[in-house]
mmCIF file of N, CA and C in Angstrom:
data_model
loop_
_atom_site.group_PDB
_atom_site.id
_atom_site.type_symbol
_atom_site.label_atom_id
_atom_site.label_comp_id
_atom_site.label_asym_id
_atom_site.label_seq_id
_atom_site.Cartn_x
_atom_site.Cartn_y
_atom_site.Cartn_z
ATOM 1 N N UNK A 270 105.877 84.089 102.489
ATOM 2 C CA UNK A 270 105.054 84.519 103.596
ATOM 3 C C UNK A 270 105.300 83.622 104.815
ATOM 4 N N UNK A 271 105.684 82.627 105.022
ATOM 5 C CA UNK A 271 105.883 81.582 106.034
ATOM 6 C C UNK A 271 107.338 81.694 106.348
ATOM 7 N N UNK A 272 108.142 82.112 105.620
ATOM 8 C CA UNK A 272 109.245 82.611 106.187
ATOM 9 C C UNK A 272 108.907 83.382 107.284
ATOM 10 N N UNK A 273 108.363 84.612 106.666
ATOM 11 C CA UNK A 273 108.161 85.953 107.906
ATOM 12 C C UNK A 273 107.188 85.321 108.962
ATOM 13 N N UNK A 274 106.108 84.537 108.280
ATOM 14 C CA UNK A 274 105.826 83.825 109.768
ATOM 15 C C UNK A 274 106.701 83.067 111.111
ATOM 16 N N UNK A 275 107.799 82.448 110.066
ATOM 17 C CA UNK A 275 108.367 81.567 111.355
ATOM 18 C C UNK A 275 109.579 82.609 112.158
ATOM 19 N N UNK A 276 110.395 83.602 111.293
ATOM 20 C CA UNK A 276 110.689 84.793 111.841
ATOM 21 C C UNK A 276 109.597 85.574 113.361
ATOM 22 N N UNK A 277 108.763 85.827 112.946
ATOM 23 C CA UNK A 277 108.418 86.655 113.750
ATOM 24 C C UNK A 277 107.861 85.812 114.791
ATOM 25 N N UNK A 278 107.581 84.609 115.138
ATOM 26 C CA UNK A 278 107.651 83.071 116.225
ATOM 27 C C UNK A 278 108.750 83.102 116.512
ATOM 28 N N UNK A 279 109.603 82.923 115.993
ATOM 29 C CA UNK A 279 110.853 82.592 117.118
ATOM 30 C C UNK A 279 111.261 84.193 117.233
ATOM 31 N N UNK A 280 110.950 84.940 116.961
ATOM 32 C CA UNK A 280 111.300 86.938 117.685
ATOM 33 C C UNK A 280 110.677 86.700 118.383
ATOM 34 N N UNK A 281 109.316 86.432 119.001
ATOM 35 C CA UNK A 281 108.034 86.562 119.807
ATOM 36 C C UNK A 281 108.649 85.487 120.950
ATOM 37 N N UNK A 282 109.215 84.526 120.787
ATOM 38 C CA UNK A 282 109.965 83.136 121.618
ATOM 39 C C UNK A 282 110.989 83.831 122.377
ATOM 40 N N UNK A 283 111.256 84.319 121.216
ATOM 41 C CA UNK A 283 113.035 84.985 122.064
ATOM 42 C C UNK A 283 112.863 85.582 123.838
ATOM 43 N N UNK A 284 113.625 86.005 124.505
ATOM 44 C CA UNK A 284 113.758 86.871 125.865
ATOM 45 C C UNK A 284 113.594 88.339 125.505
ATOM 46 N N UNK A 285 113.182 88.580 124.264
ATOM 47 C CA UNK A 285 113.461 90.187 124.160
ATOM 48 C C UNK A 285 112.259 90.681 124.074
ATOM 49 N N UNK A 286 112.059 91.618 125.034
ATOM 50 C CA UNK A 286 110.604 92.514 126.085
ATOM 51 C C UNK A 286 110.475 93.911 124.492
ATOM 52 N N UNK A 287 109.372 93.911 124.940
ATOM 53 C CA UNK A 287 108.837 95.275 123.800
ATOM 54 C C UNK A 287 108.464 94.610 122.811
ATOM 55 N N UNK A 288 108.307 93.212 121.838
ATOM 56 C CA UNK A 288 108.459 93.151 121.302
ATOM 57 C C UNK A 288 106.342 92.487 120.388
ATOM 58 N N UNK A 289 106.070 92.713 120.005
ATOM 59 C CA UNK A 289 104.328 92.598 119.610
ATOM 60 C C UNK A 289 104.303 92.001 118.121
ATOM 61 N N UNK A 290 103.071 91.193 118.656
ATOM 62 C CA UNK A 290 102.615 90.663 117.428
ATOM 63 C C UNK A 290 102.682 91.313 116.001
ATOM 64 N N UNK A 291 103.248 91.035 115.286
ATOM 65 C CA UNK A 291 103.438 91.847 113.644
ATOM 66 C C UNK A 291 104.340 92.472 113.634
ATOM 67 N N UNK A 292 105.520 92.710 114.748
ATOM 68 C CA UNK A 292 106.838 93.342 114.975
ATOM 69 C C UNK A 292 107.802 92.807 114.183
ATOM 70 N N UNK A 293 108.147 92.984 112.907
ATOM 71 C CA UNK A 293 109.088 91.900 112.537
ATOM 72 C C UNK A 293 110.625 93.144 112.492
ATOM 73 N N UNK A 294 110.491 93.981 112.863
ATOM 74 C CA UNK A 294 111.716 95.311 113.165
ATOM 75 C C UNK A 294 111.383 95.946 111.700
ATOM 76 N N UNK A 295 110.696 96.014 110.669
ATOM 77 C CA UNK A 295 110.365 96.767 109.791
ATOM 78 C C UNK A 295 110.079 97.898 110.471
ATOM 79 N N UNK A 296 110.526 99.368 110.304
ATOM 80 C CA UNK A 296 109.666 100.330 110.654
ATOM 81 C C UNK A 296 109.331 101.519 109.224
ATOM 82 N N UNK A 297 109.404 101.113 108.200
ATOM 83 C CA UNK A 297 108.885 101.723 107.463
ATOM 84 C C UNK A 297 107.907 102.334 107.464
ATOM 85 N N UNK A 298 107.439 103.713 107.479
ATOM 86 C CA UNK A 298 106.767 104.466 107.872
ATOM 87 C C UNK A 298 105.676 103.986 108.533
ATOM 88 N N UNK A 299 106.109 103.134 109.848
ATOM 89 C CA UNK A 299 105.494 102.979 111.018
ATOM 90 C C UNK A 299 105.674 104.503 111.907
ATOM 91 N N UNK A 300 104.494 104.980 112.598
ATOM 92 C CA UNK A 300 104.566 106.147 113.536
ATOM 93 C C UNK A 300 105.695 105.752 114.804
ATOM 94 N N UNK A 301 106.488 106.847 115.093
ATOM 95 C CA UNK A 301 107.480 106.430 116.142
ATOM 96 C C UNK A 301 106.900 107.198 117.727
ATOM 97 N N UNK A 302 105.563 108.018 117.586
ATOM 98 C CA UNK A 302 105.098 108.403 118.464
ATOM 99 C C UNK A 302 103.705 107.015 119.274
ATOM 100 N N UNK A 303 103.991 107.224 120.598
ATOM 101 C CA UNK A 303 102.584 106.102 121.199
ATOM 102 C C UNK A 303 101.523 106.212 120.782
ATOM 103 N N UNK A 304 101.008 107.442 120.566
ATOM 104 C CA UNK A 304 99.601 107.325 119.350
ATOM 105 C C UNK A 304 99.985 106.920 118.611
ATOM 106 N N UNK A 305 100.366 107.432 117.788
ATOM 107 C CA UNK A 305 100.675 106.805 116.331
ATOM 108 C C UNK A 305 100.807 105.574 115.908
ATOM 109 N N UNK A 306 101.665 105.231 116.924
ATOM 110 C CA UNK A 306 101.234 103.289 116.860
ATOM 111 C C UNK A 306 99.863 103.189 117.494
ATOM 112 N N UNK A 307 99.289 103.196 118.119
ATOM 113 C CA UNK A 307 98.201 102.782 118.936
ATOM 114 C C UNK A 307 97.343 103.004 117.372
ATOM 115 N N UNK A 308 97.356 103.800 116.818
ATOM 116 C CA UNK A 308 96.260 104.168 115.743
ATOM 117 C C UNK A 308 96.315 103.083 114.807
ATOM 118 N N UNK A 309 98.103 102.794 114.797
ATOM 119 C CA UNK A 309 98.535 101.789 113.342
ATOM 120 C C UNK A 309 97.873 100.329 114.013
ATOM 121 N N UNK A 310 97.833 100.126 115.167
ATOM 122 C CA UNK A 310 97.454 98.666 115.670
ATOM 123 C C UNK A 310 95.693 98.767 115.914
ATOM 124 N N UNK A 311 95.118 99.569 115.993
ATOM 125 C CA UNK A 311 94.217 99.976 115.457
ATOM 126 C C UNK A 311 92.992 99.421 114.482
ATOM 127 N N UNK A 312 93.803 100.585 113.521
ATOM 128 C CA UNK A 312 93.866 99.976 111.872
ATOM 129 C C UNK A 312 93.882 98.715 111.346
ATOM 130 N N UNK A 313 94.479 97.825 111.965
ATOM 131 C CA UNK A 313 95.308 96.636 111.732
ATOM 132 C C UNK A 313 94.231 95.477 112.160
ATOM 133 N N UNK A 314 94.018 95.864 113.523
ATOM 134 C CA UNK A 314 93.118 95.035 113.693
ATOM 135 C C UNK A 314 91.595 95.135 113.055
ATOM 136 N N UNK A 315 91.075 96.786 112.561
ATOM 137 C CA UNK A 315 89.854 96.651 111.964
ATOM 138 C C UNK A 315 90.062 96.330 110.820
ATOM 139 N N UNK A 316 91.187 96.352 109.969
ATOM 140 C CA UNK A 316 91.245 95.660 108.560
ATOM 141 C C UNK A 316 91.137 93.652 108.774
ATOM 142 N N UNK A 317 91.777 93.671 109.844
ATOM 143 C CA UNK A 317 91.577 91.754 110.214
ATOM 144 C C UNK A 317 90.088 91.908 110.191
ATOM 145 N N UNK A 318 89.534 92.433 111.188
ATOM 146 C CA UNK A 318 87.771 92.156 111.060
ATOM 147 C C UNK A 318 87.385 92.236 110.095
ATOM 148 N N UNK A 319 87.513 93.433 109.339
ATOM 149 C CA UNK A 319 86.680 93.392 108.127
ATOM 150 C C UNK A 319 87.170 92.525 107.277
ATOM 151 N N UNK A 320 88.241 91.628 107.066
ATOM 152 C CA UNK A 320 88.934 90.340 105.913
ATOM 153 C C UNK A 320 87.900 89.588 106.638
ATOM 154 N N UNK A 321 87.439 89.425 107.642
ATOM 155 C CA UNK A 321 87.177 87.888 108.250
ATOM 156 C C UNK A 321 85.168 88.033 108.177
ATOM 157 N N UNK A 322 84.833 89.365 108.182
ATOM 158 C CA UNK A 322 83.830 89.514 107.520
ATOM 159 C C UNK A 322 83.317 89.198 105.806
ATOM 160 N N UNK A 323 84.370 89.897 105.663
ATOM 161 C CA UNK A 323 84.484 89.242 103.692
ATOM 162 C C UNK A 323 84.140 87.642 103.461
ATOM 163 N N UNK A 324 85.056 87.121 104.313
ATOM 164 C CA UNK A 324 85.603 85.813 103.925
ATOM 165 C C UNK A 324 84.335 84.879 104.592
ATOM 166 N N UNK A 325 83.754 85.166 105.291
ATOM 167 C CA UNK A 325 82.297 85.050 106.311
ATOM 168 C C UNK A 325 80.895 85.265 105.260
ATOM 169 N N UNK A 326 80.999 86.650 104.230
ATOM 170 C CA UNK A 326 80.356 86.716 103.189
ATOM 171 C C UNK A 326 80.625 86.077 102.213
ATOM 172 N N UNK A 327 81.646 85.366 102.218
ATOM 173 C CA UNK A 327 81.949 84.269 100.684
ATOM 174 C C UNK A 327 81.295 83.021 101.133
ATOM 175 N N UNK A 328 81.267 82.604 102.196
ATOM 176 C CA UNK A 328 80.965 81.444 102.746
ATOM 177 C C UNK A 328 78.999 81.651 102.697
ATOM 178 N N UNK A 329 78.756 82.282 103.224
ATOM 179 C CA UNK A 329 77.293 82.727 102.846
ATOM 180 C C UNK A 329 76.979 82.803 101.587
ATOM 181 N N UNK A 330 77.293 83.197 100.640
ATOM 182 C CA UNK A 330 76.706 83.439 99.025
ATOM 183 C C UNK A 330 77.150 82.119 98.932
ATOM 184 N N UNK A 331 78.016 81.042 99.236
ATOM 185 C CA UNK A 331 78.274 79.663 98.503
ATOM 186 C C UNK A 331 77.081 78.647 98.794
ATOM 187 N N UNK A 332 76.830 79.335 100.350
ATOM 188 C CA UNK A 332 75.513 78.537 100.999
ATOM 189 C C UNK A 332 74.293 78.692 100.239
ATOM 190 N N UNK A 333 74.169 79.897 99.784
ATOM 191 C CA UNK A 333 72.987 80.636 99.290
ATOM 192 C C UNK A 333 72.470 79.903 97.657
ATOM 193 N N UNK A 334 73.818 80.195 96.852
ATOM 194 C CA UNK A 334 73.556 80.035 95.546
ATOM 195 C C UNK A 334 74.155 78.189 95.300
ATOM 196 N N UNK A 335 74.935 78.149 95.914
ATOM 197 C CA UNK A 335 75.305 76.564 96.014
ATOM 198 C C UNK A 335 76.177 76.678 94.713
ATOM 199 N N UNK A 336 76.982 77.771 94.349
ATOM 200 C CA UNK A 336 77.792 77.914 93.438
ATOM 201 C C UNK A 336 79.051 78.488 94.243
ATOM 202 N N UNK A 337 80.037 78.454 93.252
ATOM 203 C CA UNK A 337 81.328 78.551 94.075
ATOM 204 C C UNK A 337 81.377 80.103 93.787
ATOM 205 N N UNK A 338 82.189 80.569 94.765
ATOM 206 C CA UNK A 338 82.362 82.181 94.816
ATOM 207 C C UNK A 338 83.452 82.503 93.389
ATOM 208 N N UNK A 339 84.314 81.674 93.691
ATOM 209 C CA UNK A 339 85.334 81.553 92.083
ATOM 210 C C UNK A 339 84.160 81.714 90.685
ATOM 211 N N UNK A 340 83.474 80.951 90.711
ATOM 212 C CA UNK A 340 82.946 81.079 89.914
ATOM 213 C C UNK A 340 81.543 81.776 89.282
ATOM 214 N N UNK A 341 81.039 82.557 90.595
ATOM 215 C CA UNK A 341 80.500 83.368 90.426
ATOM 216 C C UNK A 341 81.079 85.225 90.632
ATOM 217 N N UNK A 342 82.013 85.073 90.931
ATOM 218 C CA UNK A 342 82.537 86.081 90.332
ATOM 219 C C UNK A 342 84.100 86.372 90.221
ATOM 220 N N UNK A 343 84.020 85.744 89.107
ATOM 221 C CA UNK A 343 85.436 86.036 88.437
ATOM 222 C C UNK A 343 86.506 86.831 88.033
ATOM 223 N N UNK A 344 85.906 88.234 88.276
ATOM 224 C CA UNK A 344 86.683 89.689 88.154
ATOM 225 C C UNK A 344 87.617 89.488 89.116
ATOM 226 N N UNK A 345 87.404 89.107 90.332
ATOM 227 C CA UNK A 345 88.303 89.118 91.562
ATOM 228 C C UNK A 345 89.332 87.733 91.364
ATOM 229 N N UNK A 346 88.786 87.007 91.008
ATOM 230 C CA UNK A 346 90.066 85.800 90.888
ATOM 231 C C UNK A 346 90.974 85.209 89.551
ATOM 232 N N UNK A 347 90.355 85.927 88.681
ATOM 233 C CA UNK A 347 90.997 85.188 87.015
ATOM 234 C C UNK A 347 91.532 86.656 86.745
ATOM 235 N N UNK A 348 92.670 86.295 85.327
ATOM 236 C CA UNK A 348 93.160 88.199 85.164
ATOM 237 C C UNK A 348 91.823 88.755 84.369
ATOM 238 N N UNK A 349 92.320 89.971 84.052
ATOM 239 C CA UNK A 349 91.076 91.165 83.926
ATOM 240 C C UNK A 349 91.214 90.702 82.453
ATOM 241 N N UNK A 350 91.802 90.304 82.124
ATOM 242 C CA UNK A 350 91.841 90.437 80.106
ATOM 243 C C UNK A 350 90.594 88.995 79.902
ATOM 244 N N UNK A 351 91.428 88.019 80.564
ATOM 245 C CA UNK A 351 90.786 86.649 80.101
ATOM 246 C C UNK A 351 89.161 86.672 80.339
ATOM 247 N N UNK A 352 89.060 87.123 81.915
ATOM 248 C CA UNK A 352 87.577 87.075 81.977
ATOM 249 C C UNK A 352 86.456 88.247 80.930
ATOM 250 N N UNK A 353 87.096 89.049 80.920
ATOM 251 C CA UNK A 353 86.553 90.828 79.906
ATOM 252 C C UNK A 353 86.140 89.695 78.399
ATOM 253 N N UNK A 354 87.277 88.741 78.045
ATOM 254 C CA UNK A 354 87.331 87.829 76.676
ATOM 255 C C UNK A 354 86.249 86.995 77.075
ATOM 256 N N UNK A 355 85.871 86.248 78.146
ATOM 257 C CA UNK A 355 85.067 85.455 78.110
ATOM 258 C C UNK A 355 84.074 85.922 78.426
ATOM 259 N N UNK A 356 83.665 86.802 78.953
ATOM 260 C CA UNK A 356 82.002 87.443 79.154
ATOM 261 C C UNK A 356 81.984 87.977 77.411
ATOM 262 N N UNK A 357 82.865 88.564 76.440
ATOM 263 C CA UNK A 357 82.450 89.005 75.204
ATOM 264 C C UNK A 357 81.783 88.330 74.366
ATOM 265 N N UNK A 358 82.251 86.903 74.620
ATOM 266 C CA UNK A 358 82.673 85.506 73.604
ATOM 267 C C UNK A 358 81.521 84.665 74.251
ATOM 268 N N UNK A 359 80.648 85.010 75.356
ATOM 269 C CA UNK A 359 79.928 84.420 75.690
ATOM 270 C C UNK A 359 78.316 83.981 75.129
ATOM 271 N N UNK A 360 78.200 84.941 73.835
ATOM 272 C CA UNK A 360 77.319 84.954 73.659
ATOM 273 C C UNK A 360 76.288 85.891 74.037
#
């Protein structure tokens, strides 16, 4: 992932015009019409808000319960077998 980060910094550095944040020349079923992008950058940015909302709600429940989010819910961060084994085995 820090590869494509430092890629798309020095593309963004370069002299070459047209070129936008998250442009790394992938166009895999990127829209080639001006809506169509406008919609995809869009998108893009309400999925950033809503991660930074999430991550805003993890920080709140840690405040709240004074337990770690890892460890209060574990479905999302350990695999699905181990934790399914340890809620069984739990007693």
């Amino acid at each position: 992932a820090a590869i494509i980060e430092i890629v798309g910094t020095l593309r963004m550095k370069s002299d070459k015009e047209g070129l936008v944040p998250g442009d790394l020349g992938l166009r895999f079923g990127y829209p080639s019409t001006e809506e169509g992008q406008q919609r995809m950058q869009l998108a893009e940015i309400k999925n950033g808000r809503l991660a930074m909302i999430a991550v805003f709600g993890f920080a709140i429940q840690e405040f709240v319960s004074k337990q770690g989010v890892i460890d209060e819910t574990p479905l999302f961060f350990f695999p699905l077998l181990k934790t399914l084994h340890e809620y069984a085995n739990s007693g």
